[in-house]
PDB file of C-alpha atoms in Angstrom:
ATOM      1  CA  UNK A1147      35.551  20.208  -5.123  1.00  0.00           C
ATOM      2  CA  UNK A1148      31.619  20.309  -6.863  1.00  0.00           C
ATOM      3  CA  UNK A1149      32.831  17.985  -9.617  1.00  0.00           C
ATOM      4  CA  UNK A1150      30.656  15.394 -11.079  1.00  0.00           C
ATOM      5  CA  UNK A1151      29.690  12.399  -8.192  1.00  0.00           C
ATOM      6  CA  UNK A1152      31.698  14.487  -5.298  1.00  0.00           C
ATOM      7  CA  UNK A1153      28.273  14.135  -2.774  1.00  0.00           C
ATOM      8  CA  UNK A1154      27.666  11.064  -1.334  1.00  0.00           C
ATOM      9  CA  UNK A1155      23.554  11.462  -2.278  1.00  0.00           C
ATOM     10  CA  UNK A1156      24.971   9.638  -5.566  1.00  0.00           C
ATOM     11  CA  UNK A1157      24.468   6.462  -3.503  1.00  0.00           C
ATOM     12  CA  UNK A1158      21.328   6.956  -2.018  1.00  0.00           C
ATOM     13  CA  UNK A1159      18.692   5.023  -2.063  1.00  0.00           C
ATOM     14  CA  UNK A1160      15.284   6.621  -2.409  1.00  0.00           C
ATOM     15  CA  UNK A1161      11.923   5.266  -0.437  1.00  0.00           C
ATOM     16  CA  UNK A1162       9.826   2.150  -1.763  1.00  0.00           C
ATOM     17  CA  UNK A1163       7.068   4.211  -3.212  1.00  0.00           C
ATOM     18  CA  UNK A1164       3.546   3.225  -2.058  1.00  0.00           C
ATOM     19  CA  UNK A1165       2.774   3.327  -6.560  1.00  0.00           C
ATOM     20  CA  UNK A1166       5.212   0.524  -6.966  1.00  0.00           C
ATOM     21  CA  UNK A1167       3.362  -1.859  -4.356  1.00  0.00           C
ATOM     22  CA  UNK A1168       0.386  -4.182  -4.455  1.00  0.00           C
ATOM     23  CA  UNK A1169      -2.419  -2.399  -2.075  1.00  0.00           C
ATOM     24  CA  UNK A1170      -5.425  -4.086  -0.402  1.00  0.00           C
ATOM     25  CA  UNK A1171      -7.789  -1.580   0.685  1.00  0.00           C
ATOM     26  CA  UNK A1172     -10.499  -2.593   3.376  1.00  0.00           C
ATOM     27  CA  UNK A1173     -13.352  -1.350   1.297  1.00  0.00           C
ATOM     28  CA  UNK A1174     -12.304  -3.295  -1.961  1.00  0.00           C
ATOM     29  CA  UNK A1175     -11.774  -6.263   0.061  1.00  0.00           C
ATOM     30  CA  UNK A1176     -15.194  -5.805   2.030  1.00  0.00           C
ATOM     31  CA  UNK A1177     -17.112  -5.575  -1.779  1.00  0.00           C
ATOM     32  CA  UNK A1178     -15.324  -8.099  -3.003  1.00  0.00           C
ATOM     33  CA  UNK A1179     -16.098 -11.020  -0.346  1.00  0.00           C
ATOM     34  CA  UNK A1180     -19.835  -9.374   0.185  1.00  0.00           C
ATOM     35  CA  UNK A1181     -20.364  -7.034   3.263  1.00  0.00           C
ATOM     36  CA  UNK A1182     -23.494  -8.978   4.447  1.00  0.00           C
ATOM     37  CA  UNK A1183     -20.439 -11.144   5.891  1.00  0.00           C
ATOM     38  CA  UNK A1184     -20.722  -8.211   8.224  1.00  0.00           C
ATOM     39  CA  UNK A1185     -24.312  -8.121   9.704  1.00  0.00           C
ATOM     40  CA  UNK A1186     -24.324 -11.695  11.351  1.00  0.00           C
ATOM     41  CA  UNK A1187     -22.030 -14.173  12.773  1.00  0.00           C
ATOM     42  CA  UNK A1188     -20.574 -16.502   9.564  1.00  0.00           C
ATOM     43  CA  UNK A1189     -17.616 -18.370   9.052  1.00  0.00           C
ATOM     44  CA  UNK A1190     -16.438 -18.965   5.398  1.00  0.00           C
ATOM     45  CA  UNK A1191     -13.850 -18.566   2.447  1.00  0.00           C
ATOM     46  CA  UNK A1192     -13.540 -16.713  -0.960  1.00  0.00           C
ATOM     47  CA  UNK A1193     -10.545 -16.386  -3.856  1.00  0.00           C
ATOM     48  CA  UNK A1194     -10.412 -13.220  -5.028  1.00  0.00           C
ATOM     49  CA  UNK A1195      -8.247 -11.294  -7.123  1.00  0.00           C
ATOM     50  CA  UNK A1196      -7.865  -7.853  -7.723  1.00  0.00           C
ATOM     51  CA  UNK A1197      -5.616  -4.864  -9.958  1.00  0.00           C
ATOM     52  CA  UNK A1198      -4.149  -2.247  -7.499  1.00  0.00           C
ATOM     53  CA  UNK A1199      -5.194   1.780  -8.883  1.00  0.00           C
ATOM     54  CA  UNK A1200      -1.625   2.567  -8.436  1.00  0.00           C
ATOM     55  CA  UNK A1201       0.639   0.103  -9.594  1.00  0.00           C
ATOM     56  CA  UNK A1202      -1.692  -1.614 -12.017  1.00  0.00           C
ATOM     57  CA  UNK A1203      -0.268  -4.862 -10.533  1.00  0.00           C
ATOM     58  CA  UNK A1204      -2.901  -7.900 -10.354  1.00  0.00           C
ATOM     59  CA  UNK A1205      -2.708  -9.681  -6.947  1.00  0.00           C
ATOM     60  CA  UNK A1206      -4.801 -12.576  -5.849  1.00  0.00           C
ATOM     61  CA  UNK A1207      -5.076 -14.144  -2.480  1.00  0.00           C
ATOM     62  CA  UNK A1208      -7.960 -16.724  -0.666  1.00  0.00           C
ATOM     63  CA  UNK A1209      -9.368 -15.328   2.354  1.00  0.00           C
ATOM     64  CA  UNK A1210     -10.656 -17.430   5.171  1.00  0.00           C
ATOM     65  CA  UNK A1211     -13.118 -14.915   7.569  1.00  0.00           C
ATOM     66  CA  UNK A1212     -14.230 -15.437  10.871  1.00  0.00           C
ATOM     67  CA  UNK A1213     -17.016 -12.830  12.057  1.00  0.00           C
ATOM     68  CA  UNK A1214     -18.299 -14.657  14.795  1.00  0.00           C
ATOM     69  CA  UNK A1215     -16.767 -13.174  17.795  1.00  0.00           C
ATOM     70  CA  UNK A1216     -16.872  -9.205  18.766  1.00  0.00           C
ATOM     71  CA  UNK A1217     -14.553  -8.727  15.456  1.00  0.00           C
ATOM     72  CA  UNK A1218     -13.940  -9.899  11.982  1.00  0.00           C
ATOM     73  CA  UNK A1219     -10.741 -12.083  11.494  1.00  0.00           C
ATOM     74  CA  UNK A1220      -8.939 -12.159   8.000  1.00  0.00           C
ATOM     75  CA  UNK A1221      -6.643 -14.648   7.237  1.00  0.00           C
ATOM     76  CA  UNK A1222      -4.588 -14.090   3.941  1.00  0.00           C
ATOM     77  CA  UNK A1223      -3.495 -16.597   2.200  1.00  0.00           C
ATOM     78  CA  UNK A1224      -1.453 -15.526  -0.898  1.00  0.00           C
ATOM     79  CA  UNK A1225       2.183 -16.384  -2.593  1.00  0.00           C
ATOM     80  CA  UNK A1226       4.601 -13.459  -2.220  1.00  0.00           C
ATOM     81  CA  UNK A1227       8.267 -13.781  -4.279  1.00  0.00           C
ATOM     82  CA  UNK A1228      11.108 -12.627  -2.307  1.00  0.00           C
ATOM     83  CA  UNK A1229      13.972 -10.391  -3.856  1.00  0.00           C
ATOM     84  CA  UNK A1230      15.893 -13.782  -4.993  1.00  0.00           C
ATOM     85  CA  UNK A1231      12.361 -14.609  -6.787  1.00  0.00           C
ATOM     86  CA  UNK A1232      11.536 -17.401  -4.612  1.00  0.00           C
ATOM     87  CA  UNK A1233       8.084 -18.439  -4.174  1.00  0.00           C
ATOM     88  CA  UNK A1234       6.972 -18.395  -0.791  1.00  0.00           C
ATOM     89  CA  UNK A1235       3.249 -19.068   0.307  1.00  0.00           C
ATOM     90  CA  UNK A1236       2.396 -16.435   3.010  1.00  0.00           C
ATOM     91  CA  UNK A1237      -0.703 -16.997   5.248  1.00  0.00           C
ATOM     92  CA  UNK A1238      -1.528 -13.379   7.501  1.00  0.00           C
ATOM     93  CA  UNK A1239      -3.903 -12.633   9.796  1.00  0.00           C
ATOM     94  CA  UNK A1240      -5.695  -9.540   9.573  1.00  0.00           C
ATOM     95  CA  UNK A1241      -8.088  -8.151  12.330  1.00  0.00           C
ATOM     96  CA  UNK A1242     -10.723  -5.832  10.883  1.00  0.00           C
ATOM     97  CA  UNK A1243     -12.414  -2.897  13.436  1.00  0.00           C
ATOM     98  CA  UNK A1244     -15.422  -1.021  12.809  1.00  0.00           C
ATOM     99  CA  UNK A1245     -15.974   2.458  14.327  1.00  0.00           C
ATOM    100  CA  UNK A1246     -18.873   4.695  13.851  1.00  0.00           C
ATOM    101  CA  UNK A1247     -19.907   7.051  11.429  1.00  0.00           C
ATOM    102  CA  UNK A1248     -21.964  10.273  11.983  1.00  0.00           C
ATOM    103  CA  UNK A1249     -25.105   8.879  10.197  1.00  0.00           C
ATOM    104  CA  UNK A1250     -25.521   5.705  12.373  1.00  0.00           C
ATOM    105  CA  UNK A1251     -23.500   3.353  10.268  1.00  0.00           C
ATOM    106  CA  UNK A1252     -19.684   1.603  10.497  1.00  0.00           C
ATOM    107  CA  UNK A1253     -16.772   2.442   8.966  1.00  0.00           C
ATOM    108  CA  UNK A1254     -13.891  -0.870   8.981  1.00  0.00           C
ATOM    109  CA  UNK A1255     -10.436  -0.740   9.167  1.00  0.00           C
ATOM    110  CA  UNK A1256      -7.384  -2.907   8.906  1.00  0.00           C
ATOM    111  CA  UNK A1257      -5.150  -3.676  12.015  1.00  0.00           C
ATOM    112  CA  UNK A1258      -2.379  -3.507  10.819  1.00  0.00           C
ATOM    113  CA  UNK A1259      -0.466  -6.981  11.412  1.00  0.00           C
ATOM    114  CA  UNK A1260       2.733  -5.540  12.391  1.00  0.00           C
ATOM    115  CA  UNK A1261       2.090  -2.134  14.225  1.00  0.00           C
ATOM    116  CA  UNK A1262      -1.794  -3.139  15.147  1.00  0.00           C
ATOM    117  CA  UNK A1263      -2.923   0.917  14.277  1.00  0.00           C
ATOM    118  CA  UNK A1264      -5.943   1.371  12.623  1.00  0.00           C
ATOM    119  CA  UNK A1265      -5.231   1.371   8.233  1.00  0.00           C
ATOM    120  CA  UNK A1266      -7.453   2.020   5.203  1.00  0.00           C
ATOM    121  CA  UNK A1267      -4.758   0.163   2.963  1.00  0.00           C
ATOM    122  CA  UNK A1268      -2.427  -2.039   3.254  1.00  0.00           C
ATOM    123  CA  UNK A1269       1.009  -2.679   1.028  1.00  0.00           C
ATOM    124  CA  UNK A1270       3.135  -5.390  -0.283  1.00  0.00           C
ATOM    125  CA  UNK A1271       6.763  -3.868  -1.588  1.00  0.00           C
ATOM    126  CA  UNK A1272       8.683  -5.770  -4.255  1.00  0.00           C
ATOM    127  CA  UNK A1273      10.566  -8.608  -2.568  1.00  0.00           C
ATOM    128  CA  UNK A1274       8.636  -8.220   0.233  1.00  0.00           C
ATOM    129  CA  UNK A1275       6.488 -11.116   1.824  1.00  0.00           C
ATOM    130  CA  UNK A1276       3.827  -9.223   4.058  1.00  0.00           C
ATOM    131  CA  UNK A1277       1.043  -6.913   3.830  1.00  0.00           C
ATOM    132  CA  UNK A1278       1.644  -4.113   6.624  1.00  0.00           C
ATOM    133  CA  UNK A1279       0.490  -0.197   6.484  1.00  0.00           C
ATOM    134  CA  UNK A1280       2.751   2.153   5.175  1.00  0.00           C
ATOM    135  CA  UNK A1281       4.592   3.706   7.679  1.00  0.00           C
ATOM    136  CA  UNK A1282       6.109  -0.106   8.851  1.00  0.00           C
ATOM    137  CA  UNK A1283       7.511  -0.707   5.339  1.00  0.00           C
ATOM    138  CA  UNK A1284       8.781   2.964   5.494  1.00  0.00           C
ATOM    139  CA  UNK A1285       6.955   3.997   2.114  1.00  0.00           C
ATOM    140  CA  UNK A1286       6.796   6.950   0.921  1.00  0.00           C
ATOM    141  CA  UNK A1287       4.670   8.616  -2.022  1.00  0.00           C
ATOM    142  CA  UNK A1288       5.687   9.759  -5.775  1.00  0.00           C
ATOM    143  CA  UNK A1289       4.727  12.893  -5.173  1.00  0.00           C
ATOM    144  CA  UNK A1290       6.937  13.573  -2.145  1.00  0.00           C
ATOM    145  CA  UNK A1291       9.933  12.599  -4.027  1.00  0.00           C
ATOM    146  CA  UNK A1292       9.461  14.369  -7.119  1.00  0.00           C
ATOM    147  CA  UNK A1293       8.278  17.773  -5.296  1.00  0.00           C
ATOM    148  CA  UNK A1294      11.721  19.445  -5.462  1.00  0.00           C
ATOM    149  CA  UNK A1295      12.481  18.376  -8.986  1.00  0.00           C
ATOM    150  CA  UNK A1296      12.365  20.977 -11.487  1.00  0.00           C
ATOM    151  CA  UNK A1297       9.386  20.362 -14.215  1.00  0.00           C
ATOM    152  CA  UNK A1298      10.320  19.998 -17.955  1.00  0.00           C
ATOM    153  CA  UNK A1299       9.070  23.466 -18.541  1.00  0.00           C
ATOM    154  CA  UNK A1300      10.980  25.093 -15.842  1.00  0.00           C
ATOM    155  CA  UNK A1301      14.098  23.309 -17.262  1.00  0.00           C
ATOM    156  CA  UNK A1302      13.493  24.383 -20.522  1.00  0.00           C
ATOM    157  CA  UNK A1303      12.614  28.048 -19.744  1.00  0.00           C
ATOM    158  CA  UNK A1304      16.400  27.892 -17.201  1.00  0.00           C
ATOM    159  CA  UNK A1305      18.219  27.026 -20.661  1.00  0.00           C
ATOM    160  CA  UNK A1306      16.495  29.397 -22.570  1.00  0.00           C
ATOM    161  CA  UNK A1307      16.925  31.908 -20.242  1.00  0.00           C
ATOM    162  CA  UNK A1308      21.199  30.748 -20.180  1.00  0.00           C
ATOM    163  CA  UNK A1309      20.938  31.405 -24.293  1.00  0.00           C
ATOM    164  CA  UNK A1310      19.715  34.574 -24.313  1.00  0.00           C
ATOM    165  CA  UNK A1311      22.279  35.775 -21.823  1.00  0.00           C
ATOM    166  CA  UNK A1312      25.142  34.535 -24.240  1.00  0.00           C
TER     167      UNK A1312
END
């Protein structure tokens, strides 16, 4: 018993991190296709690409907008490669909702397309085909993982702590 592999966490599987997934956040994507899009009724497209802060990773995707009605309708079209690295062209629709700020402005949001709550960001996972929020693909973030890891300097001060005792 307590020999090398005898716990079965040597085959788990740790969380999809949120750094190793291609992020669209709704106030990149709002300065990117011009918020004036916002202030009265239009219809239109744009291509636009962008690098996600976290992964680095370079995404690209044409969006088709609606803000005639009462909201603002995305529709993402993009190509997303699944695990087997198969192309496959992905359109999503994305609902954007304003709420109100304390100094008499709007804040938007995403809706997210598969749990319809209210998101700042959402995430594409490796092999993965849609965008949803975070808590639907079950990510989790670097930090949380490595918390409970000992640091290279605690490591280092355990061993020489060990040497000194022999």
């Amino acid at each position: 018993m307590g020999g090398i592999n005898s716990t079965r966490w040597a085959n788990h599987h740790k969380k999809t991190r949120v750094e190793d997934c291609v992020g669209l956040e709704v106030n990149g994507l709002l300065d990117a296709l011009g918020r004036k899009m916002l202030t009265r009724p239009r219809k239109g497209g744009r291509s636009i690409a962008w690098t996600d802060e976290y992964s680095g990773l370079t995404a690209g995707a044409y969006v088709e907008y609606d803000s005639s009605g009462a909201f603002t309708l995305l529709c993402l079209m993009y190509r997303a490669y699944g695990w087997d690295g198969t192309p496959n062209d992905v359109v999503v629709k994305v609902e954007l909702t304003p709420t109100e700020t304390n100094f008499n402005g709007l804040r938007y949001w995403f809706a997210c397309p598969s749990c319809q709550s209210r998101v700042g960001k959402l995430y594409l996972p490796p092999g993965k085909l849609y965008f949803a929020c975070r808590h639907c693909h079950d990510l989790t973030y670097r930090s949380a993982q490595t918390a409970h890891e000992p640091s290279v300097e605690e490591r280092l001060q355990k061993l020489e702590q060990r040497v000194a005792k022999l």
